[in-house]
mmCIF file of C-alpha atoms and ligand atoms in Angstrom:
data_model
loop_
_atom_site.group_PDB
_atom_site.id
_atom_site.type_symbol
_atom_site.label_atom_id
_atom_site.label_comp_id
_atom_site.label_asym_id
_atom_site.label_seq_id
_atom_site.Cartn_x
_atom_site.Cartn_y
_atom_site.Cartn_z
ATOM 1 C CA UNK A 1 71.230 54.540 125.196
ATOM 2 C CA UNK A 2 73.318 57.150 123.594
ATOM 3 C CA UNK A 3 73.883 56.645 119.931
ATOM 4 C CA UNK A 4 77.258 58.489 118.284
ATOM 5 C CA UNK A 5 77.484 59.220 114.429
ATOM 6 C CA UNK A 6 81.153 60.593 112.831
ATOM 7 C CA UNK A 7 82.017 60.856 109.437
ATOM 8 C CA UNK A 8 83.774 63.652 107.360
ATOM 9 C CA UNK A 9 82.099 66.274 106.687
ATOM 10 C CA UNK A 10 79.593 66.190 103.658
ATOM 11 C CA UNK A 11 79.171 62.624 103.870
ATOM 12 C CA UNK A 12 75.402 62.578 104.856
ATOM 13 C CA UNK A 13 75.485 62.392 108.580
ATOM 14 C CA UNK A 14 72.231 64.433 109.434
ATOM 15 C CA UNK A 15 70.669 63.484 106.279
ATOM 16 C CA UNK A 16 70.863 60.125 107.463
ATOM 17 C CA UNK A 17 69.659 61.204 111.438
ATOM 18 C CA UNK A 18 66.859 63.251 109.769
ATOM 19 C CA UNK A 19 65.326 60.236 108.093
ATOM 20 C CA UNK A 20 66.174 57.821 110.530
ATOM 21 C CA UNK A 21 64.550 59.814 113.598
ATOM 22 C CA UNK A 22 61.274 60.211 111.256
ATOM 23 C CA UNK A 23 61.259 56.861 111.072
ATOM 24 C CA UNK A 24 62.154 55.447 114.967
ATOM 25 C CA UNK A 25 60.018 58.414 116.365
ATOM 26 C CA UNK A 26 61.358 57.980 119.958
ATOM 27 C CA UNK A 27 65.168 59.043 119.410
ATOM 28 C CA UNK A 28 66.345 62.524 120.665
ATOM 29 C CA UNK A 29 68.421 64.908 118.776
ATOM 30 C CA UNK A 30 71.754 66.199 120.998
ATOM 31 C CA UNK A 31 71.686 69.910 119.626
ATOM 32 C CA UNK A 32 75.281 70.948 119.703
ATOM 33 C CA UNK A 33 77.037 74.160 120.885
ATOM 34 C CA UNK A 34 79.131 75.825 118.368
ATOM 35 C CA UNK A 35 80.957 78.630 117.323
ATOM 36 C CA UNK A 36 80.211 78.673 113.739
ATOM 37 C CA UNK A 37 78.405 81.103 111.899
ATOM 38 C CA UNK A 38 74.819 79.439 111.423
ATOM 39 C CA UNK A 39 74.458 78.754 107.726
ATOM 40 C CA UNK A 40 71.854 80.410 105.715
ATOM 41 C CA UNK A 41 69.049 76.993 106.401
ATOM 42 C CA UNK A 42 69.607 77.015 110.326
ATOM 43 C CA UNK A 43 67.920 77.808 113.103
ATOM 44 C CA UNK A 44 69.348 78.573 116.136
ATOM 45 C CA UNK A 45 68.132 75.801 119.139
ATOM 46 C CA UNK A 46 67.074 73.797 116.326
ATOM 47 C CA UNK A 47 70.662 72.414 114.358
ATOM 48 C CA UNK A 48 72.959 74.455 117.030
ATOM 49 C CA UNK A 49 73.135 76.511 119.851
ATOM 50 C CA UNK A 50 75.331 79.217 118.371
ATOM 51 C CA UNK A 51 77.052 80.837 120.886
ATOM 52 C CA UNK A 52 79.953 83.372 120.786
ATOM 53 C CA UNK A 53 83.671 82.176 121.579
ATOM 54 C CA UNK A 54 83.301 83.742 125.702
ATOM 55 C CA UNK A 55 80.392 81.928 126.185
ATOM 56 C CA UNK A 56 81.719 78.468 124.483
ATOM 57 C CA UNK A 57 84.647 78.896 126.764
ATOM 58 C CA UNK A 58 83.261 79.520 130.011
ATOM 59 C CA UNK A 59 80.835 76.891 129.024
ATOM 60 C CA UNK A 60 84.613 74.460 129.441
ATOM 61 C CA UNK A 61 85.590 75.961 132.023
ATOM 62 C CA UNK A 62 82.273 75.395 134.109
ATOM 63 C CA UNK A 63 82.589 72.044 132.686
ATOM 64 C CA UNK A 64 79.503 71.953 131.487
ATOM 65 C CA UNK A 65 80.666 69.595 128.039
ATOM 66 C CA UNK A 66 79.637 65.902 127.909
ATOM 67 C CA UNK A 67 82.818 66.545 124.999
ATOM 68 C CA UNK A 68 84.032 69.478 122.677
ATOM 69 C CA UNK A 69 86.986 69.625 120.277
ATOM 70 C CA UNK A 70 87.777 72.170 117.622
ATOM 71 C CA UNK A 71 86.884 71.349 114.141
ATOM 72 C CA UNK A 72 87.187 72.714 110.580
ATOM 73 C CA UNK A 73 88.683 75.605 112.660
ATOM 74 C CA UNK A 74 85.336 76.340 114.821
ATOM 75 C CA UNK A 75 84.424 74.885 118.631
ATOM 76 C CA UNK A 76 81.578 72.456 119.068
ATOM 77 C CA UNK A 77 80.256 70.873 122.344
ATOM 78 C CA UNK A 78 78.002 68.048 123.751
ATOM 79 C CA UNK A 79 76.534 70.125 126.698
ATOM 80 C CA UNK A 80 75.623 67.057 129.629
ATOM 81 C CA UNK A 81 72.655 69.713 130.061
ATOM 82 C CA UNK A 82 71.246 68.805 126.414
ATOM 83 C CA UNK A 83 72.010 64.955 126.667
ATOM 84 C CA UNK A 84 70.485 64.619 130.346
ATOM 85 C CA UNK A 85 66.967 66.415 129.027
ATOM 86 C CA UNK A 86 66.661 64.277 125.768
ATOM 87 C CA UNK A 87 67.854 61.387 127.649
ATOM 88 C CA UNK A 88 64.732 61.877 129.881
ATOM 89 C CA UNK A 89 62.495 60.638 126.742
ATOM 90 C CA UNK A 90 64.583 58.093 125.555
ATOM 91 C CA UNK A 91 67.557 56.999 123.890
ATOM 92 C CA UNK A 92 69.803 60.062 122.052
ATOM 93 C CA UNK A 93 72.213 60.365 119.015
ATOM 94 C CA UNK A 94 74.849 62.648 118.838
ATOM 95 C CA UNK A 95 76.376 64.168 115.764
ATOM 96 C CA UNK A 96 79.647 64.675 116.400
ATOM 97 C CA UNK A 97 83.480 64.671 114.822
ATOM 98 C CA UNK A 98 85.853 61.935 115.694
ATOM 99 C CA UNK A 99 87.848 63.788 118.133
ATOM 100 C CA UNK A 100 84.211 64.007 120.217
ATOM 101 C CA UNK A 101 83.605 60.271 119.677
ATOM 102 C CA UNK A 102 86.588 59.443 121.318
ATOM 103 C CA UNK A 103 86.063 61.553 124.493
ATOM 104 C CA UNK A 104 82.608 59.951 124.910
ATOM 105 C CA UNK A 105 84.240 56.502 124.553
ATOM 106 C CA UNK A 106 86.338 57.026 127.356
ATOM 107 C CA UNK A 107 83.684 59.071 129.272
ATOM 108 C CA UNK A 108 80.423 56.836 128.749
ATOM 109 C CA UNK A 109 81.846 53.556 127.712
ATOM 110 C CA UNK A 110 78.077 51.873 126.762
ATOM 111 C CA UNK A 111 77.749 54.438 124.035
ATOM 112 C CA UNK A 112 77.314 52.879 120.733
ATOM 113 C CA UNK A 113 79.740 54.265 118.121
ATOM 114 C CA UNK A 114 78.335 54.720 114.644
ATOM 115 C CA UNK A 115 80.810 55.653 111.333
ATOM 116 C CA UNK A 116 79.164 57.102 108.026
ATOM 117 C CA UNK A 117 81.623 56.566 105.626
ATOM 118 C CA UNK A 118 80.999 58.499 102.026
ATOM 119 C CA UNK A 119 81.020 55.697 98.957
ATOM 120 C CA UNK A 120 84.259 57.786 97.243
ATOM 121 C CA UNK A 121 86.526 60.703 97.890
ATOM 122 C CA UNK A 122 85.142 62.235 94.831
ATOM 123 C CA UNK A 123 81.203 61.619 95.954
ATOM 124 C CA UNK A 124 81.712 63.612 99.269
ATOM 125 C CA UNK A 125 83.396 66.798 97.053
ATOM 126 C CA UNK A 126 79.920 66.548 95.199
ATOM 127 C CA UNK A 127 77.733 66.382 97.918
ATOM 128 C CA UNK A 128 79.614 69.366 99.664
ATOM 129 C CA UNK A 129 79.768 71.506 96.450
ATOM 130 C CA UNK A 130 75.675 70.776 95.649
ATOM 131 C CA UNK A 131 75.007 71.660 99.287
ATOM 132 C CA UNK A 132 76.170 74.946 99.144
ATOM 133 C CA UNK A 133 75.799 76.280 102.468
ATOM 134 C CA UNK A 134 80.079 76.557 102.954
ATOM 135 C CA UNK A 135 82.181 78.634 101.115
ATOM 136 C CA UNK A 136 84.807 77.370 98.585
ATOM 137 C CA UNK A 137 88.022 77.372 100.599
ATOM 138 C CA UNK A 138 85.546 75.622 103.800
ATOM 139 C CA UNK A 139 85.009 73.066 101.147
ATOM 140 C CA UNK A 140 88.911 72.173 100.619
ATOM 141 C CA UNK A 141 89.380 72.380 104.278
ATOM 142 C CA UNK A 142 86.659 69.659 105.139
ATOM 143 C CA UNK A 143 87.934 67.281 102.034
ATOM 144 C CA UNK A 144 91.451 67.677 104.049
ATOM 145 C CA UNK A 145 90.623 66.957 106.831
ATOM 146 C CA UNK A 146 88.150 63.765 105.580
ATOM 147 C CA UNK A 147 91.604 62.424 104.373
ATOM 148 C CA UNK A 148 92.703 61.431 108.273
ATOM 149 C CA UNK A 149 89.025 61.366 109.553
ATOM 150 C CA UNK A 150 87.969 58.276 107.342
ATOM 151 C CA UNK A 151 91.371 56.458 108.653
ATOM 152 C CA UNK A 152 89.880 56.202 112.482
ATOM 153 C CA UNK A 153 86.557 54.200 111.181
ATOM 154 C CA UNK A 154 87.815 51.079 112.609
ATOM 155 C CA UNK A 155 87.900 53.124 116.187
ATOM 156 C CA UNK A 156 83.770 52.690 116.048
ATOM 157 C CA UNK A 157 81.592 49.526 116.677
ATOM 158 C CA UNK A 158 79.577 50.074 113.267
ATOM 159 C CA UNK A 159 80.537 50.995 110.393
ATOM 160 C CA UNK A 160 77.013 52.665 107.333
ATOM 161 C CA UNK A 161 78.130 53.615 103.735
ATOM 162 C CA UNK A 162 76.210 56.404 102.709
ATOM 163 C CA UNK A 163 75.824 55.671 98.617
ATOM 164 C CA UNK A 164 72.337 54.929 98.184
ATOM 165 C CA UNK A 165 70.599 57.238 100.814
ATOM 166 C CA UNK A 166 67.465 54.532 101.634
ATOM 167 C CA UNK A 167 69.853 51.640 101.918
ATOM 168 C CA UNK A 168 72.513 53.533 104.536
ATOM 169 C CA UNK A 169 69.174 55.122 106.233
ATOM 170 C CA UNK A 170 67.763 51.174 106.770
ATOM 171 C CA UNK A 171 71.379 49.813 107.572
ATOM 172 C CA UNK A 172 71.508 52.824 110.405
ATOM 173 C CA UNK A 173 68.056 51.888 111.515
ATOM 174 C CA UNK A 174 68.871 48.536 111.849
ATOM 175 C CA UNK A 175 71.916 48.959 113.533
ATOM 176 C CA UNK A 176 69.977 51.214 116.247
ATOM 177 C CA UNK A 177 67.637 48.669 116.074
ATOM 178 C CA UNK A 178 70.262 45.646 116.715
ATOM 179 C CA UNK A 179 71.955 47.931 119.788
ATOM 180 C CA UNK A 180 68.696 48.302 121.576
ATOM 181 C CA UNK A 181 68.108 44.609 121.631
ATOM 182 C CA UNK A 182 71.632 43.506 123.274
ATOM 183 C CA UNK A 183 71.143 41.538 126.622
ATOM 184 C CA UNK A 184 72.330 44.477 128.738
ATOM 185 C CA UNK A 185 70.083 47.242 127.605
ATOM 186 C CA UNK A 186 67.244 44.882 127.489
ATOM 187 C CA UNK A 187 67.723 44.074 131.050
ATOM 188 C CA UNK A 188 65.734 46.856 132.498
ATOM 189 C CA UNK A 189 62.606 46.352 130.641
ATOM 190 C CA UNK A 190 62.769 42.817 130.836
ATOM 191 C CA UNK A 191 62.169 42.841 134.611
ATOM 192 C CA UNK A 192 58.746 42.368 134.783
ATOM 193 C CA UNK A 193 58.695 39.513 132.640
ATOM 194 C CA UNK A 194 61.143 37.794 134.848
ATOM 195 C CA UNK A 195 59.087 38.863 138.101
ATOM 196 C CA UNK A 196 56.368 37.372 136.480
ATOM 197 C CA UNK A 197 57.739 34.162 136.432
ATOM 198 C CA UNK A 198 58.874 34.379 140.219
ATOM 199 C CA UNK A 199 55.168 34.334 140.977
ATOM 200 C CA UNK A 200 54.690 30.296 141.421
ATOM 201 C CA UNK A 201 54.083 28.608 138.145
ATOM 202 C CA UNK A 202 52.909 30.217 135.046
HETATM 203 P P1 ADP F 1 76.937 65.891 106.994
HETATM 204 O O1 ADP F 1 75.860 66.084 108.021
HETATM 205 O O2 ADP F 1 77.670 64.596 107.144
HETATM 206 O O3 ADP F 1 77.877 67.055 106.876
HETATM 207 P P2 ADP F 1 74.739 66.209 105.080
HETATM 208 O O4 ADP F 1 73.711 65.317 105.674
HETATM 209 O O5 ADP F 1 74.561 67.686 105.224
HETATM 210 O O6 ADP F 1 76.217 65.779 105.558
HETATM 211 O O7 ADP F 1 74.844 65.828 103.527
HETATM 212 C C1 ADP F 1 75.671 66.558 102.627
HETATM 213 C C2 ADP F 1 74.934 66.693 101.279
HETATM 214 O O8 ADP F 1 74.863 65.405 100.651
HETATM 215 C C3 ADP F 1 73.494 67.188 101.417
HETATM 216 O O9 ADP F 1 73.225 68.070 100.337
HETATM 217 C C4 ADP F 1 72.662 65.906 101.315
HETATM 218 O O10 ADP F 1 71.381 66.168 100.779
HETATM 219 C C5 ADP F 1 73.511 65.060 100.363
HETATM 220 N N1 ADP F 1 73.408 63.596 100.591
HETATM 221 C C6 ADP F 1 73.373 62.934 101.779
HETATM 222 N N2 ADP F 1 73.315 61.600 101.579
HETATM 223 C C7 ADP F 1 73.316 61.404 100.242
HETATM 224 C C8 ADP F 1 73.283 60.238 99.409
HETATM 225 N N3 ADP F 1 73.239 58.996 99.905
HETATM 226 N N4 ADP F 1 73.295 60.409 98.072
HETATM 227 C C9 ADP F 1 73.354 61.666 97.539
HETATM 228 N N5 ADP F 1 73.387 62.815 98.261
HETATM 229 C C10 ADP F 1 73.376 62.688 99.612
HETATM 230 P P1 5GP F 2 79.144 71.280 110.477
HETATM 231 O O1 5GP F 2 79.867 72.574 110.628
HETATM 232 O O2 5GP F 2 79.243 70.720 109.067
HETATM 233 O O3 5GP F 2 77.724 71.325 110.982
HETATM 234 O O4 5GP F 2 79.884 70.225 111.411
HETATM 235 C C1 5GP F 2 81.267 70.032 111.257
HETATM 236 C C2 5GP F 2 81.707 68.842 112.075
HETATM 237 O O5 5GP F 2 81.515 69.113 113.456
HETATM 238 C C3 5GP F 2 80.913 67.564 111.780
HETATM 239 O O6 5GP F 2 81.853 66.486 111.731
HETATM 240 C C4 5GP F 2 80.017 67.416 112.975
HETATM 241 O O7 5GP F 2 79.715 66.068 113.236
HETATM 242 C C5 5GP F 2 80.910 67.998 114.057
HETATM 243 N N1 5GP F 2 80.164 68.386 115.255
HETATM 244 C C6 5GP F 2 78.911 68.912 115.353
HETATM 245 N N2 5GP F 2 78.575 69.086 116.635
HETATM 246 C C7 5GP F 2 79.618 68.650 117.372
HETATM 247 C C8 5GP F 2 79.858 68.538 118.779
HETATM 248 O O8 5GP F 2 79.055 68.886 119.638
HETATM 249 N N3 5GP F 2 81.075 68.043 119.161
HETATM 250 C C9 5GP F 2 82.011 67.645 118.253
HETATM 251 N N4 5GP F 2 83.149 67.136 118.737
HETATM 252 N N5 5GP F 2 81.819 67.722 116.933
HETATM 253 C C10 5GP F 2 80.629 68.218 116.491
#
């Protein structure tokens, strides 16, 4: 299954991955493509593949994006290389702006949708301004442009508010949880239970 989580910048998104991956131990990470200057904690292949603008854009033009959009003024891409090799191991969970969330909607319609939505405007201006990894005038840019991301959370099939970082981590969990055990995606692995019944009586 392929697991998408959008929210405005600053409002916990791979905070909330992070702790929920330690926890499942079987979800894969989609690390993104991206323009933007790594920030002074990142590794490279480990929160992005940071690649200059030529190669981002032959990268579209070989079509090699699951989904890419600008954002806060800087590219970032799914690559269908990155999704297809976690996807090998199991299910995988994207990290992605709502522009991207949308493409994958209409590209991979059984992907589960996931919105982190901050507590308060003034909580995600906080959280941006203790992280301090973007400069001040990135900071205004992201609150502006939270202002008409939070407005499209009714686009996505769940909805986690991040205020208390255990209680959003358990309600993402549990939503991941809930998705794996629908009908459909429990069809596969349910076939030898039903073959076993097939075999006379039990
Ligand atoms: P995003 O990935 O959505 O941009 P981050 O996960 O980097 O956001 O979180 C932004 C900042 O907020 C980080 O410093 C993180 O430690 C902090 N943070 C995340 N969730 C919470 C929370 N529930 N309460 C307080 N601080 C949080
Ligand atoms: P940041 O620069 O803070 O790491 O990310 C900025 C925004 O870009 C976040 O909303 C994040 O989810 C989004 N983003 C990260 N990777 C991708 C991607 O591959 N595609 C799209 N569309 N957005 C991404």
């Amino acid at each position: 299954m392929l697991f998408v989580v959008s929210g405005p910048s600053g409002c916990g998104k791979s905070t909330l991955i992070k702790k929920v991956r330690r926890s499942l131990g079987d979800l894969g990470f989609s690390v993104s493509h991206t323009t933007r200057p790594p920030r002074p904690s990142e590794k490279d292949g480990v929160d992005y593949h940071f690649v200059p603008e030529k190669t981002f854009e032959r990268m579209v033009r070989e079509e090699r994006f699951v989904e890419h959009a600008r954002v806060h003024g800087h590219l970032y891409g799914t690559s269908r290389a990155e999704v297809e090799r976690k996807g090998r191991r199991g299910d995988v969970v994207l990290d992605i702006d709502v522009q991207g969330a949308r493409q994958v909607r209409s590209r991979l319609p059984g992907a589960v949708l996931i919105f982190v939505m901050p507590p308060v405007a003034g909580e995600l201006r906080r959280r941006l301004e203790r992280r301090q990894e973007d400069n001040p005038e990135a900071v205004e840019r992201r609150l502006r442009n939270a202002r008409a991301e939070i407005r499209a959370y009714d686009e996505f099939d769940f909805v986690v508010v991040n205020d208390d970082l255990a209680r959003a981590a358990a309600d993402l969990k549990a939503v991941i949880v809930a998705s794996r055990h629908k009908a459909d995606a429990m069809a596969e692995g349910l076939k030898p239970v039903l073959r076993s019944f097939k075999k006379g009586r039990p």
